[in-house]
Each structure stands twice: as structure tokens, then as C-alpha cells.
CSV table of C-alpha atoms and ligand atoms in Angstrom, one decimal:
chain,number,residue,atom,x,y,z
Y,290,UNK,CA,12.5,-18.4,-4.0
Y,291,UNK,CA,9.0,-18.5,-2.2
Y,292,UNK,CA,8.7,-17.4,1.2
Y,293,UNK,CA,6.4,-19.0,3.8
Y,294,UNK,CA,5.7,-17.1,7.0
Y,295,UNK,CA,3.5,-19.9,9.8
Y,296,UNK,CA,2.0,-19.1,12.9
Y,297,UNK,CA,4.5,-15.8,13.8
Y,298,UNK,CA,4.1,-14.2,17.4
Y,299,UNK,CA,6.4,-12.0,18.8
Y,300,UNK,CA,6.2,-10.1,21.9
Y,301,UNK,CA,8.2,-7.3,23.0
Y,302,UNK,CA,8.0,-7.6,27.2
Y,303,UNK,CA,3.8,-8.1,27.6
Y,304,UNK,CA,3.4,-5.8,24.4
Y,305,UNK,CA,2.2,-8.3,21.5
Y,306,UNK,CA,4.3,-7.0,18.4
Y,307,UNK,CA,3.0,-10.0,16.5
Y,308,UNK,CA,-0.2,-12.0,16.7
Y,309,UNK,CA,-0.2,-14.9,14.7
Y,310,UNK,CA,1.1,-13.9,11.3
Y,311,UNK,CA,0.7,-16.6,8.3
Y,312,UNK,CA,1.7,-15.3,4.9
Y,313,UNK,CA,2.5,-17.0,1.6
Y,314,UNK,CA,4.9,-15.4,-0.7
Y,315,UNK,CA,4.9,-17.2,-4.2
Y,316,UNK,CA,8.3,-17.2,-6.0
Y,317,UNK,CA,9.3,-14.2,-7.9
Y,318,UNK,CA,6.5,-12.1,-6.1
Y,319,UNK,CA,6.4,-8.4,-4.8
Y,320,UNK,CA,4.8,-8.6,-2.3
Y,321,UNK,CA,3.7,-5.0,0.0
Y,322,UNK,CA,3.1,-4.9,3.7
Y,323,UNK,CA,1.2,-2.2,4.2
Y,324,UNK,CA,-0.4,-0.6,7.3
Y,325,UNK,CA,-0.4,2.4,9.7
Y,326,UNK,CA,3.2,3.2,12.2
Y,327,UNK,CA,3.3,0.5,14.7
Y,328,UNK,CA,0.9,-2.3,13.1
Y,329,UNK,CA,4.2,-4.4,13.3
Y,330,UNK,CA,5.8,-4.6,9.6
Y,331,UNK,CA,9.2,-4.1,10.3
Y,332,UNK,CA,8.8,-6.8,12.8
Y,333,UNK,CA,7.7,-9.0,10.6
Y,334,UNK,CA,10.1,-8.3,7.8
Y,335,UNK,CA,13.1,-8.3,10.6
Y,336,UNK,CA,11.8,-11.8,11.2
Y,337,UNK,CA,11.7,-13.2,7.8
Y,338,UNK,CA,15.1,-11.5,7.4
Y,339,UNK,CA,16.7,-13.1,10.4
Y,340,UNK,CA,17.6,-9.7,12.8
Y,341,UNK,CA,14.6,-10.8,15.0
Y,342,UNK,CA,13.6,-14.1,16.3
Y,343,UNK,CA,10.0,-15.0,16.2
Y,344,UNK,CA,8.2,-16.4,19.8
Y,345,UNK,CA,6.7,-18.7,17.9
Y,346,UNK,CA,5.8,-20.0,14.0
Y,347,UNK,CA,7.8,-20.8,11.5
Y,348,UNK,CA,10.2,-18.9,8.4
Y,349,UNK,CA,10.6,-21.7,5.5
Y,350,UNK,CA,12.5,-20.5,2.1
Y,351,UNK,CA,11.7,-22.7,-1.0
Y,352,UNK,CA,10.2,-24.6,1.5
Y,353,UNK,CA,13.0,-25.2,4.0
Y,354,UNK,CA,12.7,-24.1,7.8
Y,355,UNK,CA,15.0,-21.1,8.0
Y,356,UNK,CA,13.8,-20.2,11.4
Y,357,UNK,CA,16.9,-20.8,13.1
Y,358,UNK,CA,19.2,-20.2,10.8
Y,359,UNK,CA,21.1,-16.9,11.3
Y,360,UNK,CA,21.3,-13.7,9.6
Y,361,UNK,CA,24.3,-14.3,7.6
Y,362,UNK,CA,23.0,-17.7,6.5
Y,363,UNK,CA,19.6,-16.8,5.4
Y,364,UNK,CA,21.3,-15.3,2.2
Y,365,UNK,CA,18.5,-12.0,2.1
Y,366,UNK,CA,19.4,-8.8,0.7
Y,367,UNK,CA,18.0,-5.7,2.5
Y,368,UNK,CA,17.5,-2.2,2.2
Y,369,UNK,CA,16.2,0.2,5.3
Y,370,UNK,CA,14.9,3.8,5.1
Y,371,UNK,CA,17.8,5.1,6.5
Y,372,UNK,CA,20.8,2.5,5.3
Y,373,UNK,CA,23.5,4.3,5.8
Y,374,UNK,CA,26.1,4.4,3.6
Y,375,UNK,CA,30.1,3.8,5.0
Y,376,UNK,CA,30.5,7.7,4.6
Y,377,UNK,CA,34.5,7.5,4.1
Y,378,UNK,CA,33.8,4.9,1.1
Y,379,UNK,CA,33.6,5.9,-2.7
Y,380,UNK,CA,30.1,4.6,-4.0
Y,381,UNK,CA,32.1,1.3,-5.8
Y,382,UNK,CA,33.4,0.5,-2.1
Y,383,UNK,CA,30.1,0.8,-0.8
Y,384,UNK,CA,28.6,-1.7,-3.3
Y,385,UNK,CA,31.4,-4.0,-3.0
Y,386,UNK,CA,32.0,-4.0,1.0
Y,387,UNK,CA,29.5,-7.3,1.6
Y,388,UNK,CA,32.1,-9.4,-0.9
Y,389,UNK,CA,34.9,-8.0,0.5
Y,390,UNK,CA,34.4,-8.9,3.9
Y,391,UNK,CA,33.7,-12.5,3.4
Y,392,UNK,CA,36.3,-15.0,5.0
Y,393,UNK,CA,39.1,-15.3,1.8
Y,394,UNK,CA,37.6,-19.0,1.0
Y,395,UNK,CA,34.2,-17.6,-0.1
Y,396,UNK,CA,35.6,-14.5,-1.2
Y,397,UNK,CA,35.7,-14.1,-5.1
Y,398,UNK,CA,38.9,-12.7,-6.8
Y,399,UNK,CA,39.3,-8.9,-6.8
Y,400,UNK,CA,38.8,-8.7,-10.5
Y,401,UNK,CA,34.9,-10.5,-10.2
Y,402,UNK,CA,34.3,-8.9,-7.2
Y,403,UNK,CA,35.5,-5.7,-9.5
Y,404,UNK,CA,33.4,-6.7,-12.5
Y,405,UNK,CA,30.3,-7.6,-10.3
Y,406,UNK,CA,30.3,-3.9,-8.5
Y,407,UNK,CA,30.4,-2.4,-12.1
Y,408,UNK,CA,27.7,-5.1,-13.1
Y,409,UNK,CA,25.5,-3.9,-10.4
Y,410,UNK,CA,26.3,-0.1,-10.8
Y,411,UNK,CA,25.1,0.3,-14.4
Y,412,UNK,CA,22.1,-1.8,-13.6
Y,413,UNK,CA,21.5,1.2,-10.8
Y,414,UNK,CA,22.3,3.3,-13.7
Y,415,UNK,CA,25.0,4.8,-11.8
Y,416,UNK,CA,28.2,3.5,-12.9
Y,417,UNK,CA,29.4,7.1,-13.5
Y,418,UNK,CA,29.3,7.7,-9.8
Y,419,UNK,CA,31.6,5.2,-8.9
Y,420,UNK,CA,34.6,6.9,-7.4
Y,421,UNK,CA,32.0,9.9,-5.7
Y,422,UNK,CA,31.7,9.6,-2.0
Y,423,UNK,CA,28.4,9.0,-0.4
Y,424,UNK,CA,28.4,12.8,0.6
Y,425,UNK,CA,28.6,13.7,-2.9
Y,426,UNK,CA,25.0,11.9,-3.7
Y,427,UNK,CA,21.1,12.6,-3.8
Y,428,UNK,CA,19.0,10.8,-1.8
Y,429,UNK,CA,17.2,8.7,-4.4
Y,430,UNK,CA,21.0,7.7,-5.2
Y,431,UNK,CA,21.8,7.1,-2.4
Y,432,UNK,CA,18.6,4.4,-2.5
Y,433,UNK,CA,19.8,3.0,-5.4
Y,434,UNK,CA,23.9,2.2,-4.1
Y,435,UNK,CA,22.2,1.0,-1.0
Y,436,UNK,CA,19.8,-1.2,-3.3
Y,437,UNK,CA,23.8,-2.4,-5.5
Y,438,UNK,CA,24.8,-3.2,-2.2
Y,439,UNK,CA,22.2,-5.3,-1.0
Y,440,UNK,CA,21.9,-6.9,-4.6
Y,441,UNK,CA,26.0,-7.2,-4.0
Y,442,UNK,CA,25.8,-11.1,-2.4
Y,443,UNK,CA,23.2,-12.0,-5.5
Y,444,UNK,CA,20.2,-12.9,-3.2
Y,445,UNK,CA,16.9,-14.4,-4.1
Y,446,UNK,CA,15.0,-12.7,-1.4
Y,447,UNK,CA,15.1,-8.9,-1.2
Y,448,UNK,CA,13.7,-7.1,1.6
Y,449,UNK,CA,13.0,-3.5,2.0
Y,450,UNK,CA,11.6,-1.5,4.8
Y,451,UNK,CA,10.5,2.2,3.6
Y,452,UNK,CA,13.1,2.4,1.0
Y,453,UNK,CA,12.1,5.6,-0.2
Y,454,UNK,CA,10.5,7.0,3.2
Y,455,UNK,CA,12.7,9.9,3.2
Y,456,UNK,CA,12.6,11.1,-0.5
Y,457,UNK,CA,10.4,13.4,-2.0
Y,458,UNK,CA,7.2,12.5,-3.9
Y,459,UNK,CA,8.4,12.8,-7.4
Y,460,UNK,CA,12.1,11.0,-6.7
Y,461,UNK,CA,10.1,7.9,-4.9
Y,462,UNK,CA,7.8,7.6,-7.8
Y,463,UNK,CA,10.9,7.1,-10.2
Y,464,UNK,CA,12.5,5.0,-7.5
Y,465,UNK,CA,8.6,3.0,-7.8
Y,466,UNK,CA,8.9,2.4,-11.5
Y,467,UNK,CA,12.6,1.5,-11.5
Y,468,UNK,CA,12.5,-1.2,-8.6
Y,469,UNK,CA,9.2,-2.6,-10.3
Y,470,UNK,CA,11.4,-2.8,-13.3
Y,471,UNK,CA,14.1,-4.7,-11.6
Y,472,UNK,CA,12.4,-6.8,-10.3
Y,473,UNK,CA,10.6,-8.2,-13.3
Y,474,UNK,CA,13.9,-8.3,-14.7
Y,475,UNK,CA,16.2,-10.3,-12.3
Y,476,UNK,CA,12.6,-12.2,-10.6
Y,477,UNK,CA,13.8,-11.8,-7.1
Y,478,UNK,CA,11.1,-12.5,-4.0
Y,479,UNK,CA,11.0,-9.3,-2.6
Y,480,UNK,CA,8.8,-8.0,0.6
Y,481,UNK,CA,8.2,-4.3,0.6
Y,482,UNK,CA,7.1,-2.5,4.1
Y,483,UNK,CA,5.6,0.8,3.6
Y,484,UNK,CA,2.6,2.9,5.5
Y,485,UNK,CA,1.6,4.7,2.0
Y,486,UNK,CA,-1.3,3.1,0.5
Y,487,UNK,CA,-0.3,4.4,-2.9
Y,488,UNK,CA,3.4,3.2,-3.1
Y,489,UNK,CA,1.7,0.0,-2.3
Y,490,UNK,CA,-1.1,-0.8,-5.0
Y,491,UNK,CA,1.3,0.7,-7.5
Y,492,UNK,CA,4.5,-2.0,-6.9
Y,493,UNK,CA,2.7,-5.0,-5.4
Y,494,UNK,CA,1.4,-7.9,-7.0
Y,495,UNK,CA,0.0,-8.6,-3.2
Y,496,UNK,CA,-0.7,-6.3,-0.5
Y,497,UNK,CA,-1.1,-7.4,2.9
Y,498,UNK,CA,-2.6,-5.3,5.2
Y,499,UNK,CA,-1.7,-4.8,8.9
Y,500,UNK,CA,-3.2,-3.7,12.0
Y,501,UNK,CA,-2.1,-4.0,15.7
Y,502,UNK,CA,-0.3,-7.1,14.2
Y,503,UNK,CA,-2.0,-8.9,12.8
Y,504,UNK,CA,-3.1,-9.2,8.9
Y,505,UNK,CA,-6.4,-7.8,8.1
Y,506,UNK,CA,-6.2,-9.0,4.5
Y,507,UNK,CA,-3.9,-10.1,1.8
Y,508,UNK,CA,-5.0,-9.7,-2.1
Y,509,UNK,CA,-4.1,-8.3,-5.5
Y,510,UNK,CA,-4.4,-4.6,-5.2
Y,511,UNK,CA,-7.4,-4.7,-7.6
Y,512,UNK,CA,-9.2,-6.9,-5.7
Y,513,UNK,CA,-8.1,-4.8,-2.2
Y,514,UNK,CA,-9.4,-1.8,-3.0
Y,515,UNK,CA,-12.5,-3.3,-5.0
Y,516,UNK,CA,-13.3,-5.1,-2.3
Y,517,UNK,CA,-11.7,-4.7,1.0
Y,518,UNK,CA,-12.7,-7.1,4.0
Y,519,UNK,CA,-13.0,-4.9,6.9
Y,520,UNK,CA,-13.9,-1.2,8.1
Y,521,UNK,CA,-10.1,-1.1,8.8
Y,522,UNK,CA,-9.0,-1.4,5.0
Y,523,UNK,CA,-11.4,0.3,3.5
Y,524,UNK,CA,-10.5,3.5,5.7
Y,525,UNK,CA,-6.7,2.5,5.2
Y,526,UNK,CA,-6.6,1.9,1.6
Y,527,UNK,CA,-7.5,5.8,0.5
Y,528,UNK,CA,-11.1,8.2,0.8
Y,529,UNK,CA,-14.2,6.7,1.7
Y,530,UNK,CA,-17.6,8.3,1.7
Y,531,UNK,CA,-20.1,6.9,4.1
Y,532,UNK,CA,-24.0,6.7,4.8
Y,533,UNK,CA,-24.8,5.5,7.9
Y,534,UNK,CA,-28.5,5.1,8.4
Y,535,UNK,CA,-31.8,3.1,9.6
Y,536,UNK,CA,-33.2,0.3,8.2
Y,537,UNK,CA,-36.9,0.3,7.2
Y,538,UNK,CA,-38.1,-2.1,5.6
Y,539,UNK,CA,-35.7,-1.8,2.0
Y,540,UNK,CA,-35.2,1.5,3.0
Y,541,UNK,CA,-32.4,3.2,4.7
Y,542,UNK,CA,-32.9,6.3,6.2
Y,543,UNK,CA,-31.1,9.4,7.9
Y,544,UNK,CA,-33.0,12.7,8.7
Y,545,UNK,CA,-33.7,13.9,5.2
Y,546,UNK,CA,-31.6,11.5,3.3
Y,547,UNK,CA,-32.5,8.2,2.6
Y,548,UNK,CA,-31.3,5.5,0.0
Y,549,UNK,CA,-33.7,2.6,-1.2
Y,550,UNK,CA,-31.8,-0.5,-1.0
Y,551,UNK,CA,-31.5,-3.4,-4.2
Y,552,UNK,CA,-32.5,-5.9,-1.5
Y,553,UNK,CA,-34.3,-6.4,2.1
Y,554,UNK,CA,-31.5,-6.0,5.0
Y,555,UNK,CA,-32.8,-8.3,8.0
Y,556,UNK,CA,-30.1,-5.6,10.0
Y,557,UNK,CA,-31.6,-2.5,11.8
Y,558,UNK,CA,-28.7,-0.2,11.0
Y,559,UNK,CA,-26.3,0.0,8.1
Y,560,UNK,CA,-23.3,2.0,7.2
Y,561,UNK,CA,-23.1,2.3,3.2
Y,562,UNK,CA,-19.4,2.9,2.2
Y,563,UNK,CA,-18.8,4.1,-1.4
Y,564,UNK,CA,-15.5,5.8,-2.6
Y,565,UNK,CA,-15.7,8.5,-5.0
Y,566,UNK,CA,-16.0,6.6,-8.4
Y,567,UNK,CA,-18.5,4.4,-6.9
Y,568,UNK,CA,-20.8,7.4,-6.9
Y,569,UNK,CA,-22.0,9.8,-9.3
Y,570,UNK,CA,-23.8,13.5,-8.5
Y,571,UNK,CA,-26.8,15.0,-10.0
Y,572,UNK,CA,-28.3,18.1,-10.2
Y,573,UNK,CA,-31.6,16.2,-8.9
Y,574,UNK,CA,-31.9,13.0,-6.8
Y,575,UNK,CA,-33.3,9.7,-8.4
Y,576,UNK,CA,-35.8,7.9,-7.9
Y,577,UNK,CA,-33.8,5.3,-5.3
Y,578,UNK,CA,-31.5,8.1,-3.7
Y,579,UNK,CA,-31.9,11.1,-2.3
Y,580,UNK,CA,-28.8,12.1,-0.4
Y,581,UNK,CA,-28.1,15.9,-0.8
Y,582,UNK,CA,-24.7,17.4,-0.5
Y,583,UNK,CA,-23.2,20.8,-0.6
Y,584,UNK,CA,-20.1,21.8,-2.0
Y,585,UNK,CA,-17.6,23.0,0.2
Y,586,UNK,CA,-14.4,22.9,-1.9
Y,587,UNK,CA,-13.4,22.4,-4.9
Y,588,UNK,CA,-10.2,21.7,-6.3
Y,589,UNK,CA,-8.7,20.9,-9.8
Y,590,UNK,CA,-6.4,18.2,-9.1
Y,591,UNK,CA,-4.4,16.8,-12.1
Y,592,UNK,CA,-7.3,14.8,-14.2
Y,593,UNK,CA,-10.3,14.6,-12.0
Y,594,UNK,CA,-12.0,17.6,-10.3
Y,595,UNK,CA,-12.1,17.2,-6.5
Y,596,UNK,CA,-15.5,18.2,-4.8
Y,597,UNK,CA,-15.4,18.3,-1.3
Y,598,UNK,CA,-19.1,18.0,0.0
Y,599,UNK,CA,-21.0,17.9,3.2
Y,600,UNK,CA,-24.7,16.5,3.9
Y,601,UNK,CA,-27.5,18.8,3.8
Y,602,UNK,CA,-30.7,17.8,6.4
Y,603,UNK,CA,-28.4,14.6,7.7
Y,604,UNK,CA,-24.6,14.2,9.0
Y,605,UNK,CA,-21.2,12.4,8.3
Y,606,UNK,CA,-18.2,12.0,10.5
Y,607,UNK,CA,-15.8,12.9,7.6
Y,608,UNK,CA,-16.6,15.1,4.3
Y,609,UNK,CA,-17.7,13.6,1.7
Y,610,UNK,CA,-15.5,14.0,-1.7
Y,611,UNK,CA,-16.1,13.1,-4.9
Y,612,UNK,CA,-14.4,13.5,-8.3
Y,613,UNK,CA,-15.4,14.1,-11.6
Y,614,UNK,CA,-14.1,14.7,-15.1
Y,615,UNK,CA,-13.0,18.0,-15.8
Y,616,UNK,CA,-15.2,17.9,-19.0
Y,617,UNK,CA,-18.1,17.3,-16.6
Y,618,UNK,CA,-17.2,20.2,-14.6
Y,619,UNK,CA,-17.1,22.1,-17.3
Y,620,UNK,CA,-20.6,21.8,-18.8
Y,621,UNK,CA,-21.9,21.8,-15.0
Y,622,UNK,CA,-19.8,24.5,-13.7
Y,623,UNK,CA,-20.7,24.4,-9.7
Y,624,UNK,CA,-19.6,26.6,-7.9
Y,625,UNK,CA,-19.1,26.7,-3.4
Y,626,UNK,CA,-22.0,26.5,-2.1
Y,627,UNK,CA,-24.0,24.7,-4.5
Y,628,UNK,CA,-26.2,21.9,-3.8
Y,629,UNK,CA,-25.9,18.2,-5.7
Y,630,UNK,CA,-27.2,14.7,-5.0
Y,631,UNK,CA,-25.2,11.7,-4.5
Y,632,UNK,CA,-26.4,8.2,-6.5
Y,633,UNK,CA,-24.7,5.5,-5.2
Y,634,UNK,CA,-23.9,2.7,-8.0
Y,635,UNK,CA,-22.5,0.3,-6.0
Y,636,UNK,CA,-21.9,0.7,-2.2
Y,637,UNK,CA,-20.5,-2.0,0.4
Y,638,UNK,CA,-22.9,-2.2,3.3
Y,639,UNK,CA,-21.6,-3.1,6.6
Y,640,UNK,CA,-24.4,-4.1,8.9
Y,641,UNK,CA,-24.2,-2.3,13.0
Y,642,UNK,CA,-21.9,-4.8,15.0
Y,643,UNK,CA,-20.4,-6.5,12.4
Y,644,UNK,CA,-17.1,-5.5,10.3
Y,645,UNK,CA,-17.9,-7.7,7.1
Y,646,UNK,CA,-18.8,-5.4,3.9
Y,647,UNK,CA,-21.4,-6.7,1.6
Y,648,UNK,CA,-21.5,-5.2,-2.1
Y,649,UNK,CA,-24.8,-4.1,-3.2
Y,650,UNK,CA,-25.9,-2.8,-6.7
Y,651,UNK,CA,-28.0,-0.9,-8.2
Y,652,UNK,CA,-29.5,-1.8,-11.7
Y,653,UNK,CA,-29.1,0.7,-14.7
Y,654,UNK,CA,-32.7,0.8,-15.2
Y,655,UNK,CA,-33.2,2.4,-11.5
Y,656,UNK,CA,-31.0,5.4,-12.9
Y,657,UNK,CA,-33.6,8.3,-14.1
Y,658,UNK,CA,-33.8,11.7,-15.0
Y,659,UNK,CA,-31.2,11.9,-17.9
Y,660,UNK,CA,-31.8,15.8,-17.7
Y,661,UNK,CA,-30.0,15.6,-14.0
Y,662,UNK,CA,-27.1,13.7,-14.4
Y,663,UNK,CA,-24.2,15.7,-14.8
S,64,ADP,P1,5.9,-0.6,12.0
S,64,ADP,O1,7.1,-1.0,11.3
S,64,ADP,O2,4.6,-1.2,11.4
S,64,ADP,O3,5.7,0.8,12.3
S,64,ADP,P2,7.2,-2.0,14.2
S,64,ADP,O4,7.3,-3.4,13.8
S,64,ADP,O5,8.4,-1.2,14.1
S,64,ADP,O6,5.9,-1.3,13.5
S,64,ADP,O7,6.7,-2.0,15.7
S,64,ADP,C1,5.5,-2.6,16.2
S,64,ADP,C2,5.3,-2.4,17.6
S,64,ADP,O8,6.3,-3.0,18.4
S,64,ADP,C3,5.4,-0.9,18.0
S,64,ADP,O9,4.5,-0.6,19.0
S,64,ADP,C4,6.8,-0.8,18.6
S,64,ADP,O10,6.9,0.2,19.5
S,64,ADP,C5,7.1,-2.1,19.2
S,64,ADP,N1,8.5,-2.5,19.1
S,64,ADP,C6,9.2,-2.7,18.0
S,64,ADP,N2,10.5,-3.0,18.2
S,64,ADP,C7,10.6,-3.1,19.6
S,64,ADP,C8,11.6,-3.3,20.5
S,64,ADP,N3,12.8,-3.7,20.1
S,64,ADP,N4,11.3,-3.3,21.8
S,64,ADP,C9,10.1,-2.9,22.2
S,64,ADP,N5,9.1,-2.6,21.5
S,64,ADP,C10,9.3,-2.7,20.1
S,65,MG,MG1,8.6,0.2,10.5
């Protein structure tokens, strides 16, 4: 079922939650809102969801206007961070309480509502739990009745707002892989809140970023991180390293370090923002580049080697970090201290004043000095 979000403001007293929000969700899709604590997601989902009504703008399912149709009516599923289980339930009483509490017309016969609680348990792969009590759980089980539960009233539309906020990193990676899994299976809509950039671009097929409500950008998570739209996402969306310099002439300067552009910039001042694999170090600069670094740290972090750097002769705001193959550290073998140069490949240039990257590249044949690349 395809989800249309139009024109959504909500304000909270004279705070703006909301401004404007227009989002389409294609059937079947998973789609991730993603941005920092208080950019307005859980609004926004409590909205499509029915818990919240919307100042203005409109909610359609399958293309029918939902907006004022309550909770109850709106047929979602949903699962919180924190959805707490009824504690003096067994886990099969849990799953089944949303069935049981319909009004007896629309209530199936025990025995269904029996047989769909064991359905819905073995597809949580926890059917063996049935009879334990909430108490008796983990915490990435206790995600996974909660998920039964909301799955309990077979809804098209799934919701879920930091599902696996409070679990620990290896538990919500499972908990990633399974849901991904079930959804592909049963092709439910779902929308996904969550602040971690990662947990993101690893379920969605679309991410759309927040900030101070309102959506910065909506795309595949390729195409996000390959080519994010503002400042805001690129800082949002994981480690940036930036440049920022004069412009003079096609060539973009700061203190010692200076980068020759592919092409003439008419703008006087440029920040160049490159993430790590975007950049490669030598043991010289080329012939277009000359951006020296030193190594500050360096960490061997499951398969890339981490190099935290800073500028030598010109300065950053942040540390610049950089990974490379451990194969490559190991013929280089730098150690703290060192000095390297960073050769940009490809770098989004965002000009002083404005907030719109543009992608510049640099050619193969302007790469030199075979004898410095490491
Ligand atoms: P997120 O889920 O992205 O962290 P929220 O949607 O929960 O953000 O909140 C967005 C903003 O709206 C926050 O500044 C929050 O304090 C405010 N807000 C949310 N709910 C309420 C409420 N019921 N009353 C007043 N302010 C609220
Ligand atoms: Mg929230």
C-alpha cells in the first residue's frame, strides 16, 4: 500500500515541529527517515500513523485521504523503541492481545486467533518462547514479540520508530538483516525513523533526510551518499574531509596547500568536500594537488586502516581521516607523525554562500608519480 504524505505542518504552541513535509512512499517500499534528535521524525511518523494530527496537508493510503480517519481505522502496525510489553502476559498473549480485544463481531475464533499467534511467532523465529513472560526475554526478543504483535492485525503499512534504539550494536545488526528479510518476504510499506546513518543506508530502499523539519533530501542510499544535496547531509550521512580555500584563477589555495581545479570557478571561495574513498595519499604530491597531512592516529579497524590526519602549513575545522587497505599499509608502513599528501579524485565543491555541491573530477592522466602512490 503506497503512502503519500502532502503539504504536512505541525506546530507544537509557536514551535514549528513540521514545515511543509511532502513525501512519496511507493508500495512495498522501506523507506528510512533519518536525521539528528529533534529534526521532527517521530512527528512525522505519529502523523502518518494517526496518534498526531497534522495542522495542515494531507495523509492518503493507496491513494485515499486518511487524514481524518482515526488511529484504529488507519489499519497501521507499529513498533516504538520502548514498546512495552503487558509484563503479566506470556509472549503468545502479547502477540495475540490486538485480536483479542476487538469488539466479538470482528473478532476471529479463538482457534485462528490461536493459529495466527503461532503463525506469527515462528516467522519471529520464536515460537519456543511462547508461554515465557516478557521478563524472561532479551531485548532484541523482546523487538521481535513487539514486531508479532504489531504484525498481529495483518497490516499493510508498518511503522517503526528506533526499533532497535536500545539494543546493542551486534543484536541491532541481526535485528537489520531479519526485518530487511521480512519485509521482502510479506512486501509490507514500512517507514523506519532512526538518527543512525548506518542502520539507514543498510535497510532503506529510500532515505529521507531531516533537519529542523523539514526534508533536506530523499534518494536511494547510493545516490545519498554519492551525491548528497546540501552541507547538512553530507556532514550527516558519515566523515567528511574538507578543503576550504581561495579561488585564483583555476586554482584554489590555502596557506601552503593548494589544489588545481578541472575547471574555472567564477566563485571567490570554495569548500572542497571529499570522504575518505574519494581521496587517495601519496608519499609526494601531484602535479594538481599539494595538500600535506600528518598522521595523527592510526587505527586498524576491521578491513580498512584508519589514518587520522591533520594539515601541515594550512587548517581544517575537523581532522581529516582517511582509509586505506591493509595491504597498502603494509608495503607503506607509516607510522605517527609521518607526513603524506592528499589527491583528491573527485571532490564536491560548494561555492561561499551557497549550500549546492557540485562534483568535480579529475582525469586519470593528471595522476603522476607512479613511484608516490601508495
Ligand atoms: P525526533 O523524533 O526527530 O527526535 P520529534 O518529532 O520527537 O523529533 O520532535 C521534534 C520537535 O518537536 C522537538 O523539538 C520536540 O521537542 C518537539 N515536540 C515533539 N512532541 C512535542 C509535544 N507533544 N509537545 C511539544 N513539543 C513537542
Ligand atoms: Mg524520535
Amino acid at each position: 500500500m503506497s503512502i503519500s504524505i502532502e503539504g504536512i505542518t505541525k506546530h507544537f504552541g509557536s514551535f514549528q515541529a513540521l514545515r511543509d513535509i511532502s513525501l512519496e512512499i511507493p508500495d512495498g517500499q522501506l523507506v528510512g527517515l533519518l536525521g539528528p534528535s529533534g529534526s521532527g521524525k517521530t512527528t512525522l511518523l505519529r502523523i502518518i500513523a494517526g496518534l498526531e494530527t497534522a495542522d495542515e496537508g494531507r495523509i492518503l493510503f493507496h491513494g485515499e485521504d486518511v487524514t481524518r480517519l482515526h488511529v484504529r481505522e488507519r489499519r497501521v502496525g507499529f513498533v516504538f523503541q520502548h514498546y512495552a510489553l503487558f509484563r503479566h502476559m506470556t509472549v503468545a498473549q502479547n502477540v495475540a492481545f490486538g485480536l483479542d480485544v476487538l469488539p466479538a463481531r470482528e473478532r476471529p475464533p479463538a482457534a485462528e486467533i490461536r493459529q495466527r499467534v503461532q503463525m506469527l511467532l515462528e516467522m519471529v523465529q520464536l515460537d519456543h518462547l511462547a508461554q515465557r513472560y516478557p521478563a524472561q526475554l532479551s531485548g532484541g526478543q523482546k523487538q521481535r514479540i513487539a514486531l508479532a504483535r504489531a504484525l498481529s492485525m495483518k497490516p499493510q503499512i508498518l511503522l517503526l520508530d528506533e526499533p532497535f534504539g536500545a539494543l546493542d550494536a551486534k543484536v541491532r545488526k541481526d535485528l537489520r538483516r531479519w526485518l530487511r528479510a521480512l519485509h521482502e518476504e510479506f512486501h509490507f510499506t514500512s517507514v523506519f525513523v532512526t538518527h543512525d546513518q548506518e542502520e539507514a543506508l543498510e535497510l532503506s530502499d529510500q532515505v529521507a533526510v531531516m533537519s529542523a523539519g523539514s526534508i533536506e533530501q530523499v534518494d536511494s542510499p547510493q545516490k545519498l551518499y554519492a551525491q548528497p544535496s546540501s552541507r547538512f547531509v553530507f556532514d550527516f550521512l558519515g566523515q567528511v574531509n574538507v578543503f576550504a580555500g581561495q579561488v585564483e584563477e583555476q586554482l584554489l589555495r590555502q596557506g601552503e596547500a593548494w589544489v588545481h581545479l578541472p575547471e574555472p570557478s567564477p566563485a571567490p571561495a570554495l569548500q572542497l568536500y571529499m570522504r575518505s574513498h574519494e581521496v587517495r595519499l601519496q608519499t609526494a604530491p601531484a602535479a594538481y594537488a599539494h595538500l600535506p597531512l600528518r598522521i595523527e592516529s592510526i587505527s586498524l579497524v576491521g578491513a580498512e586502516v584508519r589514518l587520522e590526519l591533520s594539515p601541515v602549513g594550512w587548517d581544517s575545522e575537523e581532522p581529516w581521516e582517511i582509509g586505506i587497505t591493509h595491504a597498502q599499509f603494509n608495503s607503506w608502513q607509516p607510522s605517527r607523525g609521518d607526513h603524506c599528501y592528499a589527491v583528491p579524485q573527485v571532490a564536491h565543491a560548494i561555492a561561499q554562500g551557497t549550500d549546492t555541491p557540485e562534483t568535480l573530477h579529475w582525469q586519470a592522466g593528471e595522476m603522476d608519480d607512479p613511484a608516490a602512490m601508495i
